PDB file of C-alpha atoms in Angstrom:
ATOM      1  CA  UNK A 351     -19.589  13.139   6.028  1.00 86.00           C
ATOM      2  CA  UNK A 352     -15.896  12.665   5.734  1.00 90.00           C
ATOM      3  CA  UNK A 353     -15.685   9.705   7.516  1.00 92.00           C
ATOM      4  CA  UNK A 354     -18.741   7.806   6.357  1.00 93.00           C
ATOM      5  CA  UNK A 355     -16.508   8.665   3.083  1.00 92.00           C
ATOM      6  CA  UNK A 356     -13.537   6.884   4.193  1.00 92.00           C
ATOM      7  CA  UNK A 357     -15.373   3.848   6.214  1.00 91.00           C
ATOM      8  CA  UNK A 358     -17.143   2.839   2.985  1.00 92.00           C
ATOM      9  CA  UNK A 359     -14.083   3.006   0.802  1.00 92.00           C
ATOM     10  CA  UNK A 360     -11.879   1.171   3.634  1.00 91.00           C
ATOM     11  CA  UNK A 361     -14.629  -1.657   3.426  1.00 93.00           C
ATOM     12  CA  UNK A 362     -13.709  -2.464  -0.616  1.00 94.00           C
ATOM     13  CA  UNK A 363     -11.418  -2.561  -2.698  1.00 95.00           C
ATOM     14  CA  UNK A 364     -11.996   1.311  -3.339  1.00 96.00           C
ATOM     15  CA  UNK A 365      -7.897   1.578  -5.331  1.00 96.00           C
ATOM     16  CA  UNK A 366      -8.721  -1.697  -7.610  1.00 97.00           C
ATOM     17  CA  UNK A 367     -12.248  -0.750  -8.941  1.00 97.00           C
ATOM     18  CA  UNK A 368     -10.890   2.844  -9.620  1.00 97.00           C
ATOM     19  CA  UNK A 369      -8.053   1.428 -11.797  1.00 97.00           C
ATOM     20  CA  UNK A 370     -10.478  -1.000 -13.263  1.00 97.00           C
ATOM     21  CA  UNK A 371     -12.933   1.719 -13.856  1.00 97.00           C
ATOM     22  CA  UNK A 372     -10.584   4.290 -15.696  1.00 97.00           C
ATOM     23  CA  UNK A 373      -8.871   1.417 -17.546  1.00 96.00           C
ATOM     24  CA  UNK A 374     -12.141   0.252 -18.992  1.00 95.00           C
ATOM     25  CA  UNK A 375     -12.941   4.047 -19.952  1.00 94.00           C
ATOM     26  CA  UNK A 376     -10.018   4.445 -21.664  1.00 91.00           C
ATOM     27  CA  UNK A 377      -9.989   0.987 -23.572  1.00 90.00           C
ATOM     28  CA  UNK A 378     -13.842   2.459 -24.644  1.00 88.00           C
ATOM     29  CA  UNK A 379     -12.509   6.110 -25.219  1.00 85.00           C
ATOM     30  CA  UNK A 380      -9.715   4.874 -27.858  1.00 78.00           C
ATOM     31  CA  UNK A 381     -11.957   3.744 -30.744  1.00 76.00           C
ATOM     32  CA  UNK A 382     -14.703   5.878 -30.090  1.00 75.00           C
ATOM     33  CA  UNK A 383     -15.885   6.997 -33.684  1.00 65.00           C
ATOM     34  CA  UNK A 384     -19.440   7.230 -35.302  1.00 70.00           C
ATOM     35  CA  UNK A 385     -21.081   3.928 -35.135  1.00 69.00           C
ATOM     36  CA  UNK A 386     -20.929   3.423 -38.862  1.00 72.00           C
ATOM     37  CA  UNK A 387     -17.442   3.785 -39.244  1.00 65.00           C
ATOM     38  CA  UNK A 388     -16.676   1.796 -35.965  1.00 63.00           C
ATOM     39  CA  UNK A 389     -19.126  -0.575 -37.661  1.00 66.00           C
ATOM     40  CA  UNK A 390     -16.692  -0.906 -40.819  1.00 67.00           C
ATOM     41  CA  UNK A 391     -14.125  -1.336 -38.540  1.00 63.00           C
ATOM     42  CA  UNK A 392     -15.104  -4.821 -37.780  1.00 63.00           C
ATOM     43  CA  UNK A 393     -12.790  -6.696 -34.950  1.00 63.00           C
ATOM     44  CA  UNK A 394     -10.971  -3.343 -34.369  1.00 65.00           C
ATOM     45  CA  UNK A 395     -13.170  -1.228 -32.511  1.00 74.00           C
ATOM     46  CA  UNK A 396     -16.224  -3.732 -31.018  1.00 79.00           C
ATOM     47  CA  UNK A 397     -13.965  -5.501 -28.823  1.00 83.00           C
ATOM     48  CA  UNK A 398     -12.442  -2.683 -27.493  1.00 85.00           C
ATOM     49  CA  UNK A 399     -15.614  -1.100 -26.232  1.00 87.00           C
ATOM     50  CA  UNK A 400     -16.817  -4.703 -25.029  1.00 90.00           C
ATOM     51  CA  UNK A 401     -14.051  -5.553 -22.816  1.00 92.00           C
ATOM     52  CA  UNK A 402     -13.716  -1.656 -22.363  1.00 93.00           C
ATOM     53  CA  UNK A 403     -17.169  -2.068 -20.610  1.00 95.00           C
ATOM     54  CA  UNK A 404     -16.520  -5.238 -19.042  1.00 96.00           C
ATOM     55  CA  UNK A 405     -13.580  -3.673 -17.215  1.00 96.00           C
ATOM     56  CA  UNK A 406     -15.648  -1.109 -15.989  1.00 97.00           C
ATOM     57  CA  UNK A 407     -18.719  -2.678 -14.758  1.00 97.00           C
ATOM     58  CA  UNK A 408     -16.109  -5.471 -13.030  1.00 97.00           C
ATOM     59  CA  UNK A 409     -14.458  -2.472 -11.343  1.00 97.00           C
ATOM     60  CA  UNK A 410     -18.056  -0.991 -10.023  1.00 97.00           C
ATOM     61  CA  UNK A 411     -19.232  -4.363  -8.863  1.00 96.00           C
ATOM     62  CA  UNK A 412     -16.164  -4.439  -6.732  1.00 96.00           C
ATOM     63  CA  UNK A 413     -17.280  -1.250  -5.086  1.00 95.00           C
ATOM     64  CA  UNK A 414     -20.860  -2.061  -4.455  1.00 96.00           C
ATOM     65  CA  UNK A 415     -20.681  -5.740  -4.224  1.00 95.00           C
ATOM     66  CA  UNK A 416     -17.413  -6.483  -2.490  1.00 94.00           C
ATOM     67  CA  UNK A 417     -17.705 -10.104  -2.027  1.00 94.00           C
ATOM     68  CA  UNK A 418     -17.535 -10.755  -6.079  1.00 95.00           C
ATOM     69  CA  UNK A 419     -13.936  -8.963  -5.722  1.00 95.00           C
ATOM     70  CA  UNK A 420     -12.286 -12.436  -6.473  1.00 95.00           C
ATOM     71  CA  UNK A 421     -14.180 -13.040  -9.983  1.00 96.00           C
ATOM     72  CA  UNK A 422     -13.810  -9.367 -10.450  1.00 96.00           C
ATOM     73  CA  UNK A 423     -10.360  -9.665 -10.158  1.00 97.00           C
ATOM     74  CA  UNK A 424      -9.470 -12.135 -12.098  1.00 97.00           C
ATOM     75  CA  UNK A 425     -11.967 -11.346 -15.263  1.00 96.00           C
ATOM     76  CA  UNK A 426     -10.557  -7.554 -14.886  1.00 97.00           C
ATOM     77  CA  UNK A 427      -7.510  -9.153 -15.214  1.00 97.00           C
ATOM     78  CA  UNK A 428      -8.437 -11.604 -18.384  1.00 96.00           C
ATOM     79  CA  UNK A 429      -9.735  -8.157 -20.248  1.00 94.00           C
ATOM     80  CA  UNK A 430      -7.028  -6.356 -19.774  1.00 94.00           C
ATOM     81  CA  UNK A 431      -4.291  -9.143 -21.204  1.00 94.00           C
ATOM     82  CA  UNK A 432      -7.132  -9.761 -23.874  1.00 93.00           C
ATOM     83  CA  UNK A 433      -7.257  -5.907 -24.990  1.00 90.00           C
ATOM     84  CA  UNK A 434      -3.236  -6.056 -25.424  1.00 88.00           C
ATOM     85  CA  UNK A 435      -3.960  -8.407 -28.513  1.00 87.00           C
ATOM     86  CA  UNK A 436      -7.217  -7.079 -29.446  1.00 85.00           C
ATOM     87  CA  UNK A 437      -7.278  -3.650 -28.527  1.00 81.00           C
ATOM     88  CA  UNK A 438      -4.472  -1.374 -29.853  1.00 76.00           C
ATOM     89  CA  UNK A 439      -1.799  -2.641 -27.670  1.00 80.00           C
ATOM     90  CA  UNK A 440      -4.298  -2.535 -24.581  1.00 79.00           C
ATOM     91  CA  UNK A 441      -5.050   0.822 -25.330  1.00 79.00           C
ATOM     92  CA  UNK A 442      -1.346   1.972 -25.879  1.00 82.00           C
ATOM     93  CA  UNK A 443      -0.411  -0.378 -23.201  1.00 90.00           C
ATOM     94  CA  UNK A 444      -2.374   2.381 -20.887  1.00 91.00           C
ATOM     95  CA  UNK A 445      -6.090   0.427 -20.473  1.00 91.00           C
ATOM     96  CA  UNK A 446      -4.051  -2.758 -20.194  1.00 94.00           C
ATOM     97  CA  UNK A 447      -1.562  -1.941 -17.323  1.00 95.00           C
ATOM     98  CA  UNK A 448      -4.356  -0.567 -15.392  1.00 96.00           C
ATOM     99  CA  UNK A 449      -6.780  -3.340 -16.051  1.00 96.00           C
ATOM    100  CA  UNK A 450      -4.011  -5.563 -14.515  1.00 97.00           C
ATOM    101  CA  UNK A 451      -3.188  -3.421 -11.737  1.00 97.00           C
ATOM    102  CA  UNK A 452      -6.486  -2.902 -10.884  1.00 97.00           C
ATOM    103  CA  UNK A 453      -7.867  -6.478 -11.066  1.00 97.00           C
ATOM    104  CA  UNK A 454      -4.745  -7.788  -9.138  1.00 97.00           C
ATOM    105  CA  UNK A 455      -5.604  -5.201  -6.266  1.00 97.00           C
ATOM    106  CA  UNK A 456      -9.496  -6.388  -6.183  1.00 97.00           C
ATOM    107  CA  UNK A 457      -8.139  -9.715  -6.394  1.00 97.00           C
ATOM    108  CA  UNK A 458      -5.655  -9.340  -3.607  1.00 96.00           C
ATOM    109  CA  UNK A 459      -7.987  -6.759  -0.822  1.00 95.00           C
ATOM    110  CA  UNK A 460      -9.533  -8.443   2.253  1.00 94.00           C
ATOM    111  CA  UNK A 461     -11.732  -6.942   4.638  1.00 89.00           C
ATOM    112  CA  UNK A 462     -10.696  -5.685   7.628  1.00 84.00           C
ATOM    113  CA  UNK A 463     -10.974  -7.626  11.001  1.00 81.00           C
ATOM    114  CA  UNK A 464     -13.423  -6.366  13.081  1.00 79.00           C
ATOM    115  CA  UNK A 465     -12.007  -5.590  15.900  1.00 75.00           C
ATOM    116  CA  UNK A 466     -12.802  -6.588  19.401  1.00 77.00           C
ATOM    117  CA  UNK A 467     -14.109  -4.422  22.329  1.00 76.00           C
ATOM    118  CA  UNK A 468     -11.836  -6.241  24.934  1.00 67.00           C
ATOM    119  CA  UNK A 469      -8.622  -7.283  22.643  1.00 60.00           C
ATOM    120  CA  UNK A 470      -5.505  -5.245  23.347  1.00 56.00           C
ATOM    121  CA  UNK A 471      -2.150  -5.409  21.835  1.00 55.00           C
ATOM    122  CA  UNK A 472      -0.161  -8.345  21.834  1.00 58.00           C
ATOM    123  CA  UNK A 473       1.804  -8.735  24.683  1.00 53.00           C
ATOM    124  CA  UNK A 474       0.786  -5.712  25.619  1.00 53.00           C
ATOM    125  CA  UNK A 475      -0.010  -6.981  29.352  1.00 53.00           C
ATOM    126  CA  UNK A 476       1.638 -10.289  29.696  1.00 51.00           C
ATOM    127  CA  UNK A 477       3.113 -11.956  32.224  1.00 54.00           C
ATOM    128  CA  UNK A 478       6.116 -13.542  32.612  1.00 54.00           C
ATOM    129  CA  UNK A 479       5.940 -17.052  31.909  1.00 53.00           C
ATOM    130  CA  UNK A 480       2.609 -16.879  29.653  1.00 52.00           C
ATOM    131  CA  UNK A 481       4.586 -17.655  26.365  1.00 52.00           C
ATOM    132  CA  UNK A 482       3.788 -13.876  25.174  1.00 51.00           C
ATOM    133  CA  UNK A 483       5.677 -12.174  22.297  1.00 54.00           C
ATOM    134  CA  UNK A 484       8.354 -10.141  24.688  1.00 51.00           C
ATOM    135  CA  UNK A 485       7.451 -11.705  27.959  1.00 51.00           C
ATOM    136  CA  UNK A 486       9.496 -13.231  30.309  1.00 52.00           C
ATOM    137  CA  UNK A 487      10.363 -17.229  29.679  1.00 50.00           C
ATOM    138  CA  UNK A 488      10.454 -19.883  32.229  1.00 53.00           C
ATOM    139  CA  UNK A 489      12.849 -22.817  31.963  1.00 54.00           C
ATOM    140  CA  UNK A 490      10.205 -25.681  30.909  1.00 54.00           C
ATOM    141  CA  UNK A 491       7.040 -23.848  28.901  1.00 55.00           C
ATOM    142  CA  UNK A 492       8.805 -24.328  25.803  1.00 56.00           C
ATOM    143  CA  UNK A 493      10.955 -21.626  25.374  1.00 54.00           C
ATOM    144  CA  UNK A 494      14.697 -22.983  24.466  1.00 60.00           C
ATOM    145  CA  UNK A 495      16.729 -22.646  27.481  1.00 59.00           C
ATOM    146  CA  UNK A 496      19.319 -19.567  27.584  1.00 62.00           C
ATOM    147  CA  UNK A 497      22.829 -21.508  26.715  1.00 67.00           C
ATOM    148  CA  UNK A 498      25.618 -20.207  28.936  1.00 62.00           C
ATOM    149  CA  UNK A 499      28.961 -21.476  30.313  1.00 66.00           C
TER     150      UNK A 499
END
């Protein structure tokens, strides 16, 4: 069970929606008050829990729809610089350097390579002359000639 764990959270950007996630929770846990008063509030406390929200649905759609990790990304990334006006300094600057942490990370992840039955390391069996990383060069197969006196 412990590795079907870690294969599905190697194949997304498991770190970025988990930043997203908890930045979005705290960005909604901030102005959390009875709805009347949060109501009365006005611009204070319904943005917060919008883009608090946003943030966190952004970071779960990165888990269980990888291939939206680009928009993802960058809208995580929009909220979180948007709560820093909006939102209590971003939460106390908490929700807001995690929204951008987090959306640069979904942003930045890209899938492993599957990799190939047959491939081995490069250069791991060259031969001399085939141009390999650490193989031997040959005067004339484009390898600069060694200079000497």
């Amino acid at each position: 069970m412990l590795l079907t764990w870690r294969r599905w959270r190697r194949a997304r950007p498991f770190w970025g929606g988990l930043a997203a996630v908890l930045a979005g929770a705290e960005l909604c846990a901030i102005p959390l008050a009875p709805l009347k008063i949060m109501l009365q509030q006005g611009i204070a406390g319904i943005p917060s829990v919008l883009m608090g929200l946003v943030m966190i649905v952004m970071g779960l759609s990165a888990w269980f729809a990888p291939h939206y990790r680009g928009l993802a990304g960058v809208l995580t990334v929009l909220c979180a610089a948007a709560a820093l006006v909006m939102s209590n300094l971003g939460g106390f600057l908490i929700g807001t350097v995690l929204g951008i942490l987090g959306g640069s990370m979904m942003f930045a992840w890209q899938p492993a390579a599957p990799a190939e039955p047959g491939a081995a390391a490069p250069g791991a069996d060259a031969e001399p002359g085939d141009g390999a990383p650490g193989a031997g060069a040959e005067p004339g197969d484009g390898a600069p000639a060694p200079s000497g006196p």
